[in-house]
Amino acid sequence: MEAVASQNAGRVMDGPTNPMVTPLLTDLYQFTMAYAYWKAGKHNERAVFDLYFRKNPFGGEFTVFAGLEECIKLIANFKLTEEEVSFIHKSLPGSCEEGFLNYLREIDCSDVEVYAISEGTVVFPKVPLLRLEGPVAVVQLLETPVLNLVNFASLVTTNAARHRLVAGQSKMLFEFGLRRAQGPDGAIGASKYCYIGGFDATRWFADNVAAGRLFGIPLRGTHSHAFVSSFMSPDEILERSLCSSDGSSTCEDFVTLVHSWLSKIQWLKSLGGIFGETNQSELAAFISYALAFPNNFLALVDTYDVIRSGVPNFCAVALALSDLGYRAVGIRLDSGDLAYLSSEARKIFHTIEKELGVPGFGKMIITASNDLNEETLDAIRKQGHEVDCFGIGTYLVTCYAQAALGCVFKLVEINNQPRIKLSEDVSKVGERILCRHPFSESKRAYVVPKRVEELLKCYWPGKSGRSSEYPSSPWKSKVREELPALKDIRDHCIKQLEQMRPDHIRRLNPTPYKVSVSAKLYDFIHFLWLNEAPVGELQ
Amino acid sequence: MEAVASQNAGRVMDGPTNPMVTPLLTDLYQFTMAYAYWKAGKHNERAVFDLYFRKNPFGGEFTVFAGLEECIKLIANFKLTEEEVSFIHKSLPGSCEEGFLNYLREIDCSDVEVYAISEGTVVFPKVPLLRLEGPVAVVQLLETPVLNLVNFASLVTTNAARHRLVAGQSKMLFEFGLRRAQGPDGAIGASKYCYIGGFDATRWFADNVAAGRLFGIPLRGTHSHAFVSSFMSPDEILERSLCSSDGSSTCEDFVTLVHSWLSKIQWLKSLGGIFGETNQSELAAFISYALAFPNNFLALVDTYDVIRSGVPNFCAVALALSDLGYRAVGIRLDSGDLAYLSSEARKIFHTIEKELGVPGFGKMIITASNDLNEETLDAIRKQGHEVDCFGIGTYLVTCYAQAALGCVFKLVEINNQPRIKLSEDVSKVGERILCRHPFSESKRAYVVPKRVEELLKCYWPGKSGRSSEYPSSPWKSKVREELPALKDIRDHCIKQLEQMRPDHIRRLNPTPYKVSVSAKLYDFIHFLWLNEAPVGELQ
């Protein structure tokens, strides 16, 4: 522990979640450029880079910005080790001067300032999400890792938000894509960002344990088809006793109790004799799982036949548990027509509640999974269903509908020379402003702001005392914004989505959200444009 | 270092590349099931699970199996830490018995055996790629991480192999998808697996440094558009001298030398005066980059205008370098009509070689990038082009055309009771065998094997001495197969693809590769089928 503490001395915050996120998580050409900048004596020229995207993903008209915390953690701990420096030395084409290696040994991000939109904010194309300002060579080294950390994070958060919008607010949504994700932290990252995008914290099944540990997302579990088929029959269950919930009594033969309930429901007239003999290996698996988790019995009911075997087996075990004061959680469907099967299962639960007088039995939780995506969630909703919780995997975490977001990182200023830069322009509430389309002179309108928000906040101010040398722009706040807790990022995201006009966020044919600039900013952009056109450039 | 050494005592091999790949990289329900197995006294029952997929990705008829090495590294180091055990304890729904925690503290994979197809082998649907045999509770814990490690690895290797097939063997292919990948090791993994799938080791540009360090893939670099726009004009270059390649002389003003070459080529009649005044910030950037890397000058020529500015600027710098005994590498195109621009650039290089008598100038390397994928590579090839190297990013590493492979992990045997298991049946070369479609009795044919290969090899034999208790099946070899070097996996993959009939691997409408079984195996499957139909199951 002491070794770790001394290693961390001077660290202002923890490093990135994935220990593989180091200064070497970059393209080699960032280091070759750094050498060329250094050779040209330009490496310390002050540059400003903006990170933004050009098109919303998934055919939608909004994106949720995420990945900021990981970027700041990388920047706060950006320092090359001696091993890394010597690797870069070996990797550079041709030889490089020793002075450059010494330079690499010295660099960190104390001269870098980071301004960003809050994580979890709803954002739009061409709006800077992240602005990095600092020595050009250092900021270039950050380009690739920062793009990597923001691109997938924003994409999967947006995907989660879209799934939430289609499923509706009343349903519970669980991410369980670990097995199909694009590598280990394709999965761990996805768990975190799906939570930010509005997925639920309390999970009943198929959870990613590593993500739960890292981000404090509470976890629950169920069982798989293999668990069911690993049993042969209830005869093999040797330890059959179960203590009642309050500890006052013990049922010596829980298996026989389940069997007696199974006979009872098999002869319920109102169910019309739809149950015959149920599958015995399934029944054995359910009993064993209930004996292990009497308070958290959630059964996967589709290994053989949902309505004729899975649901009655579940009901029999749940009723036996009820006798002992336990309350079963519910069932999970992983195949078939989820809308139909959930409705049929619900009818059976209601019938049992009514006929056998078991209060609350009708409200058993029905969870559903099986290659769900926006389209299938929408179809199930239109068909009418009784599912309470959806488990979404592959299509969610791999962003199957669009596997990449194309954020770019562009130089907008060097040595206080703007290179076409879209500045901030904060107006006051209630003041009428002439707004214009950023690139089309004829499109304009007067607008009275309902709400004014400063978009870019300072998340990494660099070292103090440097601000006199490079005077800050008026829009810049050097007060460092704290990184919010995961839960607060999630709340912010949900609130942002609630504030959106529904037609901007609907799934089919959404209305584009218009980003305008004030007349003052429009004139400034025009001035820059003319000023920036390279002399002698031939089109 | 000593602490690390003692931690690693007893380790048979290094852990997985990503330190986040631990026993906790799994779904929580694997731990809830482990508890239920333990409670039922079933946890040590010997189970066999097969990992396979049901459909080839990308509309193709082949898949390349990858990810094995990472699986074996996980399995070899599978051990829960005390911190992990207590996290699982907190995460399990309800309380669990202390005995289970002790069990968790003890488990490792010394009782697990792993059989697998060699990494880099061309594989087909429903054929077991990986077979895990061991205590049912332990093997279940491995299900999720093993699926995670194989699914993306096989998908991206297959994607790389498909891109290689379309681009042709004579082109160099570079992966540069780090900035758009699904998280940090979506990128690092992709670099490794694209290399296995046939991408090139020597890279000229935009490389993933971390992947190069981890897997020993040699790296090269170039520069970006930001590097070009960070310069204003050659006047700002202060250090203008360049020593000749052999060290015999020094050019005191390399900038003036470049300018004189630029004037010369501007007036070359055979180029028809297509160059006017070139962009000066671009020229400054090229000169600076050449001064830093005189032996490895590769210029990005599309910041302003490829043919009127980028290419002549490059040629002038390359000719000046040539005067001093250096040989420029070439150009990179990152936008526009790559087929047309590469052909035009090649003409200019040839003209310069001929008119100015510079041998080899026509052979400058032309690299191209810009959202390339199988379709655009195919289109460029059909159009005719002069590109030597392609850099492929987003579409390659995110597997944009199909972002997930759906491998499954199925219980095939428990306690020596087969649960529909497809066994191996190794035949001898030259012996005629009656082969049948695995599931259709009428489809059959006599086949004389041209080549017989044993598919599953033992990569993790478990602890010795256990084989008498559980006698090995005849197909099993307990001789442990060594994990091959990355280069050997790549060679194996390339050889496998060369052996495929071209119509199975072509991009459009490939012929399905037929997997048949021998008559003997067919009868065995039929027997199992009847034997396995659960008693009392209602369809």
Coordinates of C-alpha atoms in Angstrom, one line a residue, chain B residues 194-531:
Chain B
C194 CA -6.2 -7.1 -37.7
Y195 CA -2.5 -8.1 -37.8
I196 CA -3.6 -11.8 -37.5
G197 CA -6.2 -11.3 -40.2
G198 CA -3.5 -10.2 -42.7
F199 CA -2.9 -6.5 -42.1
D200 CA 0.7 -5.4 -42.4
A201 CA 3.3 -5.1 -39.7
T202 CA 5.2 -2.1 -41.0
R203 CA 3.1 1.0 -40.8
W204 CA 3.8 4.3 -42.3
F205 CA 1.2 6.3 -40.6
A206 CA -1.4 6.7 -37.8
D207 CA -0.4 3.8 -35.6
N208 CA -1.6 2.6 -32.3
V209 CA 1.5 2.9 -30.2
A210 CA 0.1 0.9 -27.3
A211 CA -0.6 -2.0 -29.5
G212 CA 2.8 -1.8 -31.0
R213 CA 4.4 -2.0 -27.6
L214 CA 2.3 -4.9 -26.4
F215 CA 2.4 -7.1 -29.4
G216 CA 5.7 -6.0 -31.1
I217 CA 4.0 -4.8 -34.3
P218 CA 6.5 -2.4 -35.9
L219 CA 5.3 1.2 -36.2
R220 CA 5.8 4.2 -38.5
G221 CA 4.3 7.6 -38.5
T222 CA 3.3 10.6 -40.6
H223 CA 1.5 13.9 -39.8
S224 CA -2.0 15.3 -39.6
H225 CA -4.0 18.2 -41.2
A226 CA -3.5 20.1 -37.9
F227 CA 0.3 19.9 -38.4
V228 CA -0.2 21.6 -41.8
S229 CA -2.5 24.3 -40.5
S230 CA -0.3 25.0 -37.5
F231 CA 2.3 26.6 -39.9
M232 CA 1.9 30.0 -41.6
S233 CA 4.8 30.1 -44.1
P234 CA 8.3 28.9 -44.7
D235 CA 9.6 32.2 -43.4
E236 CA 9.0 31.1 -39.8
I237 CA 11.4 28.1 -40.2
L238 CA 14.5 29.3 -38.3
E239 CA 16.7 26.2 -38.3
R240 CA 17.2 25.6 -42.0
S241 CA 20.3 23.5 -42.3
L242 CA 20.3 19.8 -43.2
C243 CA 23.3 17.5 -43.2
S244 CA 23.5 15.2 -46.2
S245 CA 22.6 11.5 -45.8
D246 CA 26.2 10.3 -45.8
G247 CA 27.3 13.2 -43.4
S248 CA 29.8 14.5 -46.0
S249 CA 28.2 17.9 -46.5
T250 CA 25.6 20.3 -45.1
C251 CA 23.0 22.3 -46.9
E252 CA 22.8 25.6 -45.0
D253 CA 19.4 26.6 -46.4
F254 CA 17.2 23.7 -47.1
V255 CA 14.2 26.1 -47.5
T256 CA 15.8 27.9 -50.5
L257 CA 16.8 24.5 -52.0
V258 CA 13.1 23.5 -51.8
H259 CA 12.0 26.8 -53.4
S260 CA 14.3 26.4 -56.3
W261 CA 13.0 22.9 -57.0
L262 CA 9.4 24.2 -56.7
S263 CA 10.1 26.8 -59.4
K264 CA 11.7 24.1 -61.6
I265 CA 8.7 21.8 -61.5
Q266 CA 6.2 24.6 -61.9
W267 CA 7.7 25.3 -65.4
L268 CA 7.9 21.7 -66.5
K269 CA 6.1 21.7 -69.9
S270 CA 5.1 18.1 -69.7
L271 CA 3.0 18.8 -66.6
G272 CA 1.2 21.4 -68.7
G273 CA 1.5 24.2 -66.1
I274 CA -1.0 22.6 -63.7
F275 CA 0.8 24.1 -60.7
G276 CA 0.4 27.7 -59.8
E277 CA 1.5 29.1 -56.5
T278 CA 1.2 26.4 -53.9
N279 CA 0.0 26.8 -50.4
Q280 CA 2.7 28.2 -48.2
S281 CA 1.6 26.9 -44.8
E282 CA 1.5 23.5 -46.3
L283 CA 5.0 23.9 -47.8
A284 CA 6.3 25.1 -44.4
A285 CA 4.8 22.1 -42.7
F286 CA 6.4 19.7 -45.3
I287 CA 9.8 21.3 -45.0
S288 CA 9.6 21.1 -41.2
Y289 CA 8.6 17.5 -41.2
A290 CA 11.3 16.6 -43.7
L291 CA 13.9 18.4 -41.5
A292 CA 12.8 16.2 -38.6
F293 CA 12.5 12.9 -40.6
P294 CA 14.7 13.3 -43.8
N295 CA 14.8 9.5 -44.2
N296 CA 11.1 9.0 -43.6
F297 CA 9.3 11.8 -45.3
L298 CA 5.7 10.9 -45.9
A299 CA 3.5 13.9 -46.5
L300 CA -0.3 14.4 -46.2
V301 CA -1.1 16.2 -49.4
D302 CA -4.8 16.9 -49.3
T303 CA -5.1 19.8 -46.8
Y304 CA -5.7 22.4 -49.6
D305 CA -5.6 20.9 -53.1
V306 CA -3.9 17.6 -53.9
I307 CA -2.8 18.1 -57.5
R308 CA -2.2 21.9 -57.5
S309 CA -0.6 22.3 -54.1
G310 CA 0.0 19.1 -52.1
V311 CA 1.8 17.0 -54.7
P312 CA 4.0 19.8 -56.1
N313 CA 5.0 20.8 -52.5
F314 CA 5.8 17.2 -51.7
C315 CA 7.8 16.8 -55.0
A316 CA 9.9 19.9 -54.3
V317 CA 10.8 18.7 -50.8
A318 CA 11.4 15.2 -52.0
L319 CA 13.7 16.5 -54.8
A320 CA 15.6 18.7 -52.3
L321 CA 16.0 15.7 -50.0
S322 CA 17.2 13.6 -53.0
D323 CA 20.0 16.2 -53.6
L324 CA 21.2 15.4 -50.1
G325 CA 21.1 11.7 -50.6
Y326 CA 17.8 11.0 -48.8
R327 CA 14.9 9.2 -50.3
A328 CA 11.4 10.4 -49.5
V329 CA 8.8 7.8 -48.7
G330 CA 5.7 9.2 -50.4
I331 CA 2.3 10.8 -50.0
R332 CA -0.9 10.2 -48.1
L333 CA -4.4 11.0 -49.5
D334 CA -7.2 11.4 -46.9
S335 CA -10.1 12.7 -49.0
G336 CA -11.5 13.0 -52.5
D337 CA -11.5 10.5 -55.3
L338 CA -8.7 8.3 -54.2
A339 CA -8.6 6.3 -57.5
Y340 CA -8.3 9.4 -59.6
L341 CA -6.0 11.4 -57.3
S342 CA -3.6 8.5 -56.9
S343 CA -3.4 8.0 -60.7
E344 CA -2.8 11.7 -61.3
A345 CA -0.1 11.8 -58.6
R346 CA 1.6 8.7 -60.1
K347 CA 1.7 10.4 -63.5
I348 CA 3.4 13.5 -62.0
F349 CA 5.9 11.3 -60.2
H350 CA 6.7 9.4 -63.4
T351 CA 7.0 12.7 -65.3
I352 CA 9.5 14.0 -62.8
E353 CA 11.5 10.8 -62.9
K354 CA 11.7 11.1 -66.6
E355 CA 12.1 14.8 -67.2
L356 CA 14.4 15.5 -64.3
G357 CA 16.2 12.2 -64.4
V358 CA 15.6 11.2 -60.8
P359 CA 15.6 7.3 -60.7
G360 CA 12.9 5.7 -58.6
F361 CA 10.9 8.9 -58.2
G362 CA 8.0 7.3 -60.1
K363 CA 7.8 4.6 -57.4
M364 CA 6.9 7.0 -54.5
I365 CA 4.5 5.2 -52.1
I366 CA 1.0 6.5 -52.3
T367 CA -1.1 5.8 -49.2
A368 CA -4.8 6.4 -49.0
S369 CA -7.3 6.6 -46.2
N370 CA -10.8 8.1 -45.6
D371 CA -13.5 5.9 -44.3
L372 CA -12.5 2.9 -46.4
N373 CA -14.4 -0.3 -46.2
E374 CA -14.8 -3.5 -48.2
E375 CA -17.2 -1.8 -50.7
T376 CA -15.0 1.3 -51.3
L377 CA -11.9 -0.8 -51.6
D378 CA -13.7 -2.9 -54.2
A379 CA -14.9 0.2 -56.0
I380 CA -11.5 1.8 -56.1
R381 CA -10.0 -1.5 -57.4
K382 CA -12.5 -1.7 -60.2
Q383 CA -11.9 2.0 -61.1
G384 CA -8.2 1.4 -61.4
H385 CA -5.8 3.2 -59.0
E386 CA -2.1 3.7 -58.0
V387 CA -2.5 3.3 -54.2
D388 CA 0.2 1.2 -52.6
C389 CA -1.0 1.3 -49.0
F390 CA -4.5 1.6 -47.5
G391 CA -5.2 2.9 -44.0
I392 CA -8.4 1.5 -42.7
G393 CA -10.0 2.7 -39.5
T394 CA -13.6 3.0 -38.4
Y395 CA -15.2 0.4 -40.6
L396 CA -12.5 -2.1 -39.7
V397 CA -12.1 -1.9 -36.0
T398 CA -15.8 -1.3 -35.1
C399 CA -16.9 -4.0 -37.5
Y400 CA -19.4 -1.5 -38.8
A401 CA -21.0 -3.9 -41.2
Q402 CA -21.9 -6.2 -38.4
A403 CA -20.8 -5.1 -34.9
A404 CA -21.2 -8.4 -33.1
L405 CA -20.5 -12.1 -33.5
G406 CA -23.0 -14.3 -31.7
C407 CA -20.9 -17.1 -30.2
V408 CA -22.8 -19.2 -27.6
F409 CA -21.5 -21.5 -24.9
K410 CA -23.6 -24.6 -24.5
L411 CA -23.6 -27.4 -21.9
V412 CA -23.0 -30.6 -23.9
E413 CA -22.2 -33.1 -21.2
I414 CA -22.6 -33.4 -17.4
N415 CA -21.4 -36.3 -15.2
N416 CA -20.5 -38.2 -18.4
Q417 CA -24.1 -37.9 -19.6
P418 CA -24.0 -36.4 -23.1
R419 CA -26.4 -33.5 -23.7
I420 CA -26.3 -33.6 -27.5
K421 CA -22.6 -33.4 -28.2
L422 CA -20.9 -33.3 -31.5
S423 CA -17.8 -35.5 -31.1
E424 CA -14.7 -35.6 -33.2
D425 CA -14.1 -38.3 -35.7
V426 CA -10.7 -38.3 -37.2
S427 CA -10.4 -40.3 -40.4
K428 CA -7.4 -41.4 -42.4
V429 CA -6.4 -39.8 -45.7
G430 CA -7.4 -41.8 -48.8
E431 CA -10.1 -43.8 -47.0
R432 CA -13.5 -43.5 -48.5
I433 CA -16.1 -42.2 -46.0
L434 CA -19.9 -42.0 -46.3
C435 CA -20.6 -38.4 -45.2
R436 CA -23.9 -37.0 -44.3
H437 CA -25.5 -33.7 -43.6
P438 CA -25.5 -33.5 -39.8
F439 CA -29.3 -32.9 -39.6
S440 CA -30.7 -34.1 -42.9
E441 CA -30.7 -37.9 -43.6
S442 CA -31.2 -37.7 -47.3
K443 CA -28.1 -35.5 -48.0
R444 CA -25.1 -37.8 -48.2
A445 CA -22.1 -38.5 -50.3
Y446 CA -18.9 -40.6 -50.4
V447 CA -15.8 -38.5 -49.8
V448 CA -12.1 -39.3 -50.0
P449 CA -10.2 -37.0 -47.7
K450 CA -7.5 -34.9 -49.3
R451 CA -6.2 -33.8 -45.9
V452 CA -7.1 -34.8 -42.4
E453 CA -6.7 -32.3 -39.6
E454 CA -7.4 -32.8 -35.9
L455 CA -9.5 -29.8 -35.0
L456 CA -9.4 -29.6 -31.2
K457 CA -6.1 -29.6 -29.4
C458 CA -5.5 -29.4 -25.7
Y459 CA -4.3 -25.9 -24.7
W460 CA -4.8 -26.3 -20.9
P461 CA -4.7 -29.9 -19.6
G462 CA -5.7 -29.1 -16.0
K463 CA -3.7 -30.7 -13.2
S464 CA -2.0 -34.0 -14.0
G465 CA -3.2 -37.3 -12.4
R466 CA -6.8 -36.4 -12.8
S467 CA -7.1 -38.2 -16.1
S468 CA -7.4 -41.7 -14.5
E469 CA -10.5 -40.6 -12.6
Y470 CA -12.1 -39.2 -15.6
P471 CA -10.8 -41.2 -18.5
S472 CA -10.1 -39.1 -21.6
S473 CA -12.2 -39.6 -24.7
P474 CA -10.2 -41.1 -27.6
W475 CA -10.1 -37.8 -29.5
K476 CA -8.5 -36.0 -26.7
S477 CA -4.8 -35.4 -26.6
K478 CA -3.5 -34.4 -23.2
V479 CA -0.3 -33.2 -24.6
R480 CA -0.4 -29.5 -24.0
E481 CA -0.2 -27.4 -27.2
E482 CA 2.0 -24.4 -26.8
L483 CA 0.5 -21.0 -27.5
P484 CA 2.1 -19.9 -30.8
A485 CA 3.7 -16.5 -31.4
L486 CA 1.6 -13.8 -32.9
K487 CA 3.4 -14.0 -36.2
D488 CA 2.8 -17.7 -36.4
I489 CA -0.9 -17.3 -35.7
R490 CA -0.9 -14.7 -38.6
D491 CA 0.9 -17.1 -40.9
H492 CA -1.5 -19.9 -40.0
C493 CA -4.4 -17.6 -40.8
I494 CA -3.0 -16.5 -44.2
K495 CA -2.2 -20.1 -45.1
Q496 CA -5.7 -21.3 -44.1
L497 CA -7.3 -18.6 -46.3
E498 CA -5.0 -19.5 -49.2
Q499 CA -6.2 -23.1 -49.0
M500 CA -9.9 -22.1 -49.2
R501 CA -11.7 -22.5 -52.6
P502 CA -12.1 -18.9 -53.9
D503 CA -15.8 -19.1 -54.2
H504 CA -16.2 -19.8 -50.5
I505 CA -14.4 -16.6 -49.6
R506 CA -15.5 -14.1 -52.3
R507 CA -17.3 -11.0 -51.2
L508 CA -20.5 -11.3 -53.2
N509 CA -22.7 -14.5 -53.0
P510 CA -20.1 -16.8 -51.6
T511 CA -20.7 -20.6 -51.8
P512 CA -21.5 -22.1 -48.4
Y513 CA -18.7 -24.4 -47.1
K514 CA -20.3 -27.7 -46.3
V515 CA -19.7 -29.2 -42.9
S516 CA -20.6 -32.9 -43.1
V517 CA -20.3 -35.8 -40.5
S518 CA -19.4 -39.4 -41.1
A519 CA -22.1 -42.0 -41.2
K520 CA -20.8 -43.3 -37.8
L521 CA -21.1 -40.0 -36.2
Y522 CA -24.5 -39.4 -37.7
D523 CA -25.8 -42.6 -36.0
F524 CA -24.2 -41.5 -32.7
I525 CA -26.0 -38.1 -32.9
H526 CA -29.3 -39.9 -33.6
F527 CA -28.8 -42.1 -30.6
L528 CA -28.1 -39.1 -28.3
W529 CA -31.1 -37.2 -29.7
L530 CA -33.5 -40.0 -28.7
N531 CA -31.7 -40.5 -25.4

